[in-house]
mmCIF file with all atom_site columns, C-alpha atoms in Angstrom:
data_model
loop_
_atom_site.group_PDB
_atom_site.id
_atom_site.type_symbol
_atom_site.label_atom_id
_atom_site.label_alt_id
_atom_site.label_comp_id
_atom_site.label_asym_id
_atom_site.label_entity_id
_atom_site.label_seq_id
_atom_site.pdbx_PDB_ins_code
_atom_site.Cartn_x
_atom_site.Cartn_y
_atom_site.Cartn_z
_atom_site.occupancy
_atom_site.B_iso_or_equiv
_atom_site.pdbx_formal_charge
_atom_site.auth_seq_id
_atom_site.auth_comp_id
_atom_site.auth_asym_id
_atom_site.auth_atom_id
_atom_site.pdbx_PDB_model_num
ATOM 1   C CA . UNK M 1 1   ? 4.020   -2.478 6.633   1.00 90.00 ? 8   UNK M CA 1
ATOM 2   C CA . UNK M 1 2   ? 2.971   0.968  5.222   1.00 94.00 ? 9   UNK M CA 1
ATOM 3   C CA . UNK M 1 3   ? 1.667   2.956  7.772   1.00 95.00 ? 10  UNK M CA 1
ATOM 4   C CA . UNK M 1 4   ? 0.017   6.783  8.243   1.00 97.00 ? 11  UNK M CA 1
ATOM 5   C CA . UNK M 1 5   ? -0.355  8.612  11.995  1.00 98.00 ? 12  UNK M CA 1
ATOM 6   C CA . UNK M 1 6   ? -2.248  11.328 12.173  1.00 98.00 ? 13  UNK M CA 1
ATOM 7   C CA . UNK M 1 7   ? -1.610  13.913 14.961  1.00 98.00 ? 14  UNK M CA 1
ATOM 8   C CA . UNK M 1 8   ? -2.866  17.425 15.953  1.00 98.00 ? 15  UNK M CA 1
ATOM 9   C CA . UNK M 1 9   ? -6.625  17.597 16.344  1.00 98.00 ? 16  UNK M CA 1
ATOM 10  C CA . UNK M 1 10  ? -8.737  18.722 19.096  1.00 98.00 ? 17  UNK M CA 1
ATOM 11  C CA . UNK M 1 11  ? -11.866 21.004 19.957  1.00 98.00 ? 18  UNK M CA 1
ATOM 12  C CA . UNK M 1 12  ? -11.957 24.478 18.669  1.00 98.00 ? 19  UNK M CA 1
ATOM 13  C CA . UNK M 1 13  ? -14.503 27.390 18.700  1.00 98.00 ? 20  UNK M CA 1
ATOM 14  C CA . UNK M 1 14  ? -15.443 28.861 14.960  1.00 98.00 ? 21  UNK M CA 1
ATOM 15  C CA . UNK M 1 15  ? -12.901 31.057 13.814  1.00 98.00 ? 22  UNK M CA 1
ATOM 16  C CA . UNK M 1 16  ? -10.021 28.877 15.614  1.00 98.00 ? 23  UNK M CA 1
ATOM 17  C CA . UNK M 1 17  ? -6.921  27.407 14.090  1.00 98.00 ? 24  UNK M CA 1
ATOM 18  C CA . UNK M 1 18  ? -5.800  23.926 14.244  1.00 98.00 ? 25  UNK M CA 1
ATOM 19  C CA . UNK M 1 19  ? -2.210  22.235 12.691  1.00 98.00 ? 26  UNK M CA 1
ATOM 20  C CA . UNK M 1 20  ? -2.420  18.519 11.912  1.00 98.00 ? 27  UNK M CA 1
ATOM 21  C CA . UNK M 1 21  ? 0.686   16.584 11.137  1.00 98.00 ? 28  UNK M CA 1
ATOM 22  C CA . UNK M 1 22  ? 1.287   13.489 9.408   1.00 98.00 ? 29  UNK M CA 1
ATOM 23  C CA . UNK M 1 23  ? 4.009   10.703 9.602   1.00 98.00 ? 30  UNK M CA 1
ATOM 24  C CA . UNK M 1 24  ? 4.637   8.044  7.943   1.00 96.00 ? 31  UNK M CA 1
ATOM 25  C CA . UNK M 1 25  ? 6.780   4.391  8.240   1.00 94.00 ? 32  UNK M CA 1
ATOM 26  C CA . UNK M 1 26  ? 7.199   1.174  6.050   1.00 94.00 ? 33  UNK M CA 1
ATOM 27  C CA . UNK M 1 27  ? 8.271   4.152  3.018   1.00 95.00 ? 34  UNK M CA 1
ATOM 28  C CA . UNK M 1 28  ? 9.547   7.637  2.599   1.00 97.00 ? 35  UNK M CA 1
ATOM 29  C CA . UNK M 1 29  ? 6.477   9.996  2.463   1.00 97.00 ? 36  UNK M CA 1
ATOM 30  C CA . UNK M 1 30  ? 9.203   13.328 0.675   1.00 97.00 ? 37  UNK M CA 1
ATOM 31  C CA . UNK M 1 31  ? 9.137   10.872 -1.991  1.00 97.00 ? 38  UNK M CA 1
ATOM 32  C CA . UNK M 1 32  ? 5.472   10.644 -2.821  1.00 97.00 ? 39  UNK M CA 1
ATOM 33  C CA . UNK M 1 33  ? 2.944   13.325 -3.587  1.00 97.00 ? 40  UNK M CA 1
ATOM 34  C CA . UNK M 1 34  ? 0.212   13.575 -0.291  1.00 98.00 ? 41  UNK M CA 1
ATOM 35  C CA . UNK M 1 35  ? -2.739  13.993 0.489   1.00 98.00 ? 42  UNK M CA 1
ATOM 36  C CA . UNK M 1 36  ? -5.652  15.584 3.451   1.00 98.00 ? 43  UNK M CA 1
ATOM 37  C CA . UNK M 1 37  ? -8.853  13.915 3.441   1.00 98.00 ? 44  UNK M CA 1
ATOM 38  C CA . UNK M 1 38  ? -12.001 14.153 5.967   1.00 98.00 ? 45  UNK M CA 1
ATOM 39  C CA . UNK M 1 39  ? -14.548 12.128 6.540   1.00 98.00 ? 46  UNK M CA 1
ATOM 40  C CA . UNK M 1 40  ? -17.480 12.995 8.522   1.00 97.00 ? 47  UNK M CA 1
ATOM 41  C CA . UNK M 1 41  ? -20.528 11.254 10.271  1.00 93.00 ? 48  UNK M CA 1
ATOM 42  C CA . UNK M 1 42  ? -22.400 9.851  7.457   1.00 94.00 ? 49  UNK M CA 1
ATOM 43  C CA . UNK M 1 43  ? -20.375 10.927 4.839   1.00 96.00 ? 50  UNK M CA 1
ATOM 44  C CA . UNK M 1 44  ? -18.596 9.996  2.371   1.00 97.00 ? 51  UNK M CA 1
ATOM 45  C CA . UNK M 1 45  ? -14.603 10.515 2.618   1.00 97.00 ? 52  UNK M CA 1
ATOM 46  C CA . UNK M 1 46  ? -13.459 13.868 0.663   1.00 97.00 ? 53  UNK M CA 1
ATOM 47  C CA . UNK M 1 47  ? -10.348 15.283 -0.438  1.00 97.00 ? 54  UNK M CA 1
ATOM 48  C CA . UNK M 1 48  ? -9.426  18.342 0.883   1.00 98.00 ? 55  UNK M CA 1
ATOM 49  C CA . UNK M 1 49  ? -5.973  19.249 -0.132  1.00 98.00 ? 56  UNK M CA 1
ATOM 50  C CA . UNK M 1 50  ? -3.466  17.614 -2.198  1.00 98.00 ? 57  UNK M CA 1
ATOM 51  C CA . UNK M 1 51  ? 0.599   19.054 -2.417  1.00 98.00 ? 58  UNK M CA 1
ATOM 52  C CA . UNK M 1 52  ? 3.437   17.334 -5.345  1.00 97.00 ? 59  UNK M CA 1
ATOM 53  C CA . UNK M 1 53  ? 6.660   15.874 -4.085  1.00 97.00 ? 60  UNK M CA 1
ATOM 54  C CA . UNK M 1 54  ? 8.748   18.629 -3.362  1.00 97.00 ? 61  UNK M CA 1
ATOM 55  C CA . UNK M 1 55  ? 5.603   21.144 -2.219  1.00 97.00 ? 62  UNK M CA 1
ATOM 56  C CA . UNK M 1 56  ? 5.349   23.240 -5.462  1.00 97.00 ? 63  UNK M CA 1
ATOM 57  C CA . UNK M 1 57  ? 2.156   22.401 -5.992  1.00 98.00 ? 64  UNK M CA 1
ATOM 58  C CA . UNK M 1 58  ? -1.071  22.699 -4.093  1.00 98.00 ? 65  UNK M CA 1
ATOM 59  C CA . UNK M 1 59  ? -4.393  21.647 -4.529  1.00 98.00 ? 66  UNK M CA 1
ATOM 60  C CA . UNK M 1 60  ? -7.947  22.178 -2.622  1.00 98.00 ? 67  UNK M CA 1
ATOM 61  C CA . UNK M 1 61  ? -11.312 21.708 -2.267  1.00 98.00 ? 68  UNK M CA 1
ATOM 62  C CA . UNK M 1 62  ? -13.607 25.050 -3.136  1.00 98.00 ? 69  UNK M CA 1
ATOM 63  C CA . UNK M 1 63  ? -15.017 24.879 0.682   1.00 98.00 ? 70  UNK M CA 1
ATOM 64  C CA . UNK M 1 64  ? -11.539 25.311 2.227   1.00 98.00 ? 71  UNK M CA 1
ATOM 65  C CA . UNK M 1 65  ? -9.242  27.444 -0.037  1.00 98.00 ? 72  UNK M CA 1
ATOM 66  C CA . UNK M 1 66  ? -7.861  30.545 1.215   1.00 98.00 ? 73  UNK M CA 1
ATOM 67  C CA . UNK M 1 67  ? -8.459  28.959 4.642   1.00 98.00 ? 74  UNK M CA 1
ATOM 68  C CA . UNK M 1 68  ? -6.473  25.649 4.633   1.00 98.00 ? 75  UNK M CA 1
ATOM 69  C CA . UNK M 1 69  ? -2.739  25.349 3.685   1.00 98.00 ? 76  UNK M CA 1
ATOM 70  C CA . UNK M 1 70  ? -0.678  21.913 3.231   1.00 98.00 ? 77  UNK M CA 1
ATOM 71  C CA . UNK M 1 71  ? 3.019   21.949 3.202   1.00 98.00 ? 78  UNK M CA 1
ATOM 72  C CA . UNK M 1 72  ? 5.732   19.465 3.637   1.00 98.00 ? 79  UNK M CA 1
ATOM 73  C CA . UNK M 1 73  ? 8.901   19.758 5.555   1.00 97.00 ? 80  UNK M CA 1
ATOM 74  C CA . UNK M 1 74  ? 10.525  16.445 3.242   1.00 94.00 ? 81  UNK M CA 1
ATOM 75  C CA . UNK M 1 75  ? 13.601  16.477 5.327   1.00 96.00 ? 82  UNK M CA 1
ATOM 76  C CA . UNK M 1 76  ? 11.780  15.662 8.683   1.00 97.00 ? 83  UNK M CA 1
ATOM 77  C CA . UNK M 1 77  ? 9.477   13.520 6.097   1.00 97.00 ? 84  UNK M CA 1
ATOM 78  C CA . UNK M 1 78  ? 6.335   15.221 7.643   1.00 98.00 ? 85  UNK M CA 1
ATOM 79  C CA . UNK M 1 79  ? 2.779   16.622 5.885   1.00 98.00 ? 86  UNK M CA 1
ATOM 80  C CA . UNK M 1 80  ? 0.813   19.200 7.428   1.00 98.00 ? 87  UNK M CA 1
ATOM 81  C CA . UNK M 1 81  ? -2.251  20.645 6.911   1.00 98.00 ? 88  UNK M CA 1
ATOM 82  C CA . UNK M 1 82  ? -2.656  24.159 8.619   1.00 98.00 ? 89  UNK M CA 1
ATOM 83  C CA . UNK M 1 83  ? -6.384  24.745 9.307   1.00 98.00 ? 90  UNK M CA 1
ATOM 84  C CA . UNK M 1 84  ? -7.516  28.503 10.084  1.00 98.00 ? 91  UNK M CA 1
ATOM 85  C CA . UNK M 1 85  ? -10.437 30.265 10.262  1.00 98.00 ? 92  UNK M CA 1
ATOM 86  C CA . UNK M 1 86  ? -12.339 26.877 11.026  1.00 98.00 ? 93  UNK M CA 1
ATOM 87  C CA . UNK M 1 87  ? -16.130 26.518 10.234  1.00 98.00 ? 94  UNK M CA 1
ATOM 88  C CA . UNK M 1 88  ? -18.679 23.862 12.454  1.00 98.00 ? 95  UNK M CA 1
ATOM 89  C CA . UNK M 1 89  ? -19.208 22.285 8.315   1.00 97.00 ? 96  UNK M CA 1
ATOM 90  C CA . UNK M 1 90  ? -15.167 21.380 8.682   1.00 98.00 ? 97  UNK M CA 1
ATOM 91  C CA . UNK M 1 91  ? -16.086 19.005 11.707  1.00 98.00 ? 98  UNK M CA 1
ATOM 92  C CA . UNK M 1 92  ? -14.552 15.507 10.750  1.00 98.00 ? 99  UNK M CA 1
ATOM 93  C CA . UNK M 1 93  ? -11.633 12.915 11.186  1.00 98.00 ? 100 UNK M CA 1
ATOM 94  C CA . UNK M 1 94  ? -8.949  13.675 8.749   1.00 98.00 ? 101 UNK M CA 1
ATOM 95  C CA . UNK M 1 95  ? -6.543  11.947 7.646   1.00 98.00 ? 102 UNK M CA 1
ATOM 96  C CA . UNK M 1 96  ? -2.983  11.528 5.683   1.00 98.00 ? 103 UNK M CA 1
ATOM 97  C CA . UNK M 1 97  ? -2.456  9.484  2.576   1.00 98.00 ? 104 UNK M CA 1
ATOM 98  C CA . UNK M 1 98  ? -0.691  9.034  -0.655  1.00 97.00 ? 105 UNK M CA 1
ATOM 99  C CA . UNK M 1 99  ? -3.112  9.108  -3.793  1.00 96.00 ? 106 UNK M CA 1
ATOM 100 C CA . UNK M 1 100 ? -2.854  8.417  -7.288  1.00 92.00 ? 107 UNK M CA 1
ATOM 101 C CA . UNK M 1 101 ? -5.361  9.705  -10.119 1.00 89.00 ? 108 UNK M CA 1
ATOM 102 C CA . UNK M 1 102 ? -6.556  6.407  -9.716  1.00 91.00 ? 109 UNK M CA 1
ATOM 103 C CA . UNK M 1 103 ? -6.908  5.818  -5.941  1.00 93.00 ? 110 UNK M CA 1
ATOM 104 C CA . UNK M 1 104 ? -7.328  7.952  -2.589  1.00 93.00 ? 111 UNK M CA 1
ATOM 105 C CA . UNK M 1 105 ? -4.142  5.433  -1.367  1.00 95.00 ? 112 UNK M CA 1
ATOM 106 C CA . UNK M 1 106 ? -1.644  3.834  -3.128  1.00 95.00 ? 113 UNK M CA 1
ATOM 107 C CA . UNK M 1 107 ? -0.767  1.955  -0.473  1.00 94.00 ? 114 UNK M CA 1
ATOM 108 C CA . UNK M 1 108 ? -4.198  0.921  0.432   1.00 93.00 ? 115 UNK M CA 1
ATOM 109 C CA . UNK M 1 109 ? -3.814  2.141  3.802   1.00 95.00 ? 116 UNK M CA 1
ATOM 110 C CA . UNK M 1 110 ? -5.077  4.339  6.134   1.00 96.00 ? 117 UNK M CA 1
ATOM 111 C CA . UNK M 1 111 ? -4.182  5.496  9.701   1.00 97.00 ? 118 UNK M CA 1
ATOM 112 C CA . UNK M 1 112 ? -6.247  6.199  12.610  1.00 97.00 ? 119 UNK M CA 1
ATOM 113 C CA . UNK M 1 113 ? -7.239  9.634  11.453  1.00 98.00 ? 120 UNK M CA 1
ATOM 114 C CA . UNK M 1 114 ? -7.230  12.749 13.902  1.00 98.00 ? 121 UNK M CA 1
ATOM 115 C CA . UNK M 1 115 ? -10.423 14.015 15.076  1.00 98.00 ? 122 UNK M CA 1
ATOM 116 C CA . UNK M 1 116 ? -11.176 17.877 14.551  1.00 98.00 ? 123 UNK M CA 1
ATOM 117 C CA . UNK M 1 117 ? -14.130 19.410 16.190  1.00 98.00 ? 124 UNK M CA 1
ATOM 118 C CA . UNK M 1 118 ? -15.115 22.681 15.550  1.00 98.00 ? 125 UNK M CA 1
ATOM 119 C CA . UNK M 1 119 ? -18.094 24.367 18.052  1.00 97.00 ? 126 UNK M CA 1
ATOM 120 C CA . UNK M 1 120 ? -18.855 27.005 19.812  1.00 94.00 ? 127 UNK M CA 1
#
C-alpha cells in the first residue's frame, strides 16, 4: 500500500518560517521525482514546488519562489519543503506526492496533508 505522511506544520505569524517533511512507505520516494502541493478552503489543489530524482532540479509556483525551497535528503528517503518568509495567502494543507506530466500522483494517493497557518 503506497502511502505519503506529511509532518511539520503549525501556526506562524507573517514573516515566520516553517519546514515540512515528507515520508513515504509501500515504495522508495529517492527513486521518484516529488512533489509540494496546497490546497486551501475552497480551492482547488495547486502545485507549489516540484524537485527531479536526485534534487538537481527545482521547480515553483510564481507566488512562492525565492521564498520556498524543496530538497531531498534520498538516503534518509525524505522531501522537504522549507517555507520562509510566510504570507496569510500561503494558509493551506499541503501535502507530498509523486506526479507525472500526466497526474498530480502516480500512485493515486494522498496522505493526510499537514496543516500550515499563517496569522498574525
Amino acid at each position: 500500500q503506497v502511502q505519503f505522511v506529511e509532518s511539520g506544520g503549525g501556526l506562524v505569524q507573517p514573516g515566520g518560517s516553517l519546514r515540512l517533511s515528507c515520508e513515504a512507505s509501500g515504495f522508495t520516494l529517492s527513486m521518484h521525482p516529488a512533489s509540494w502541493s496546497r490546497q486551501a478552503p475552497g480551492k482547488e489543489r495547486e502545485l507549489v514546488a516540484w524537485i527531479s530524482i536526485f534534487g538537481g532540479e527545482t521547480k515553483y509556483v510564481d507566488s512562492v519562489k525565492g521564498r520556498f525551497t524543496i530538497f531531498r535528503d534520498n538516503g534518509a528517503d525524505m522531501v522537504y519543503l522549507q517555507m520562509n518568509d510566510l504570507k496569510p495567502e500561503d494558509t493551506a494543507v499541503y501535502y507530498c506526492n509523486v506526479p507525472s506530466d500526466s497526474r498530480p500522483s502516480v500512485f493515486n494517493s494522498w496522505g493526510q496533508g499537514t496543516q500550515v497557518t499563517v496569522s498574525s
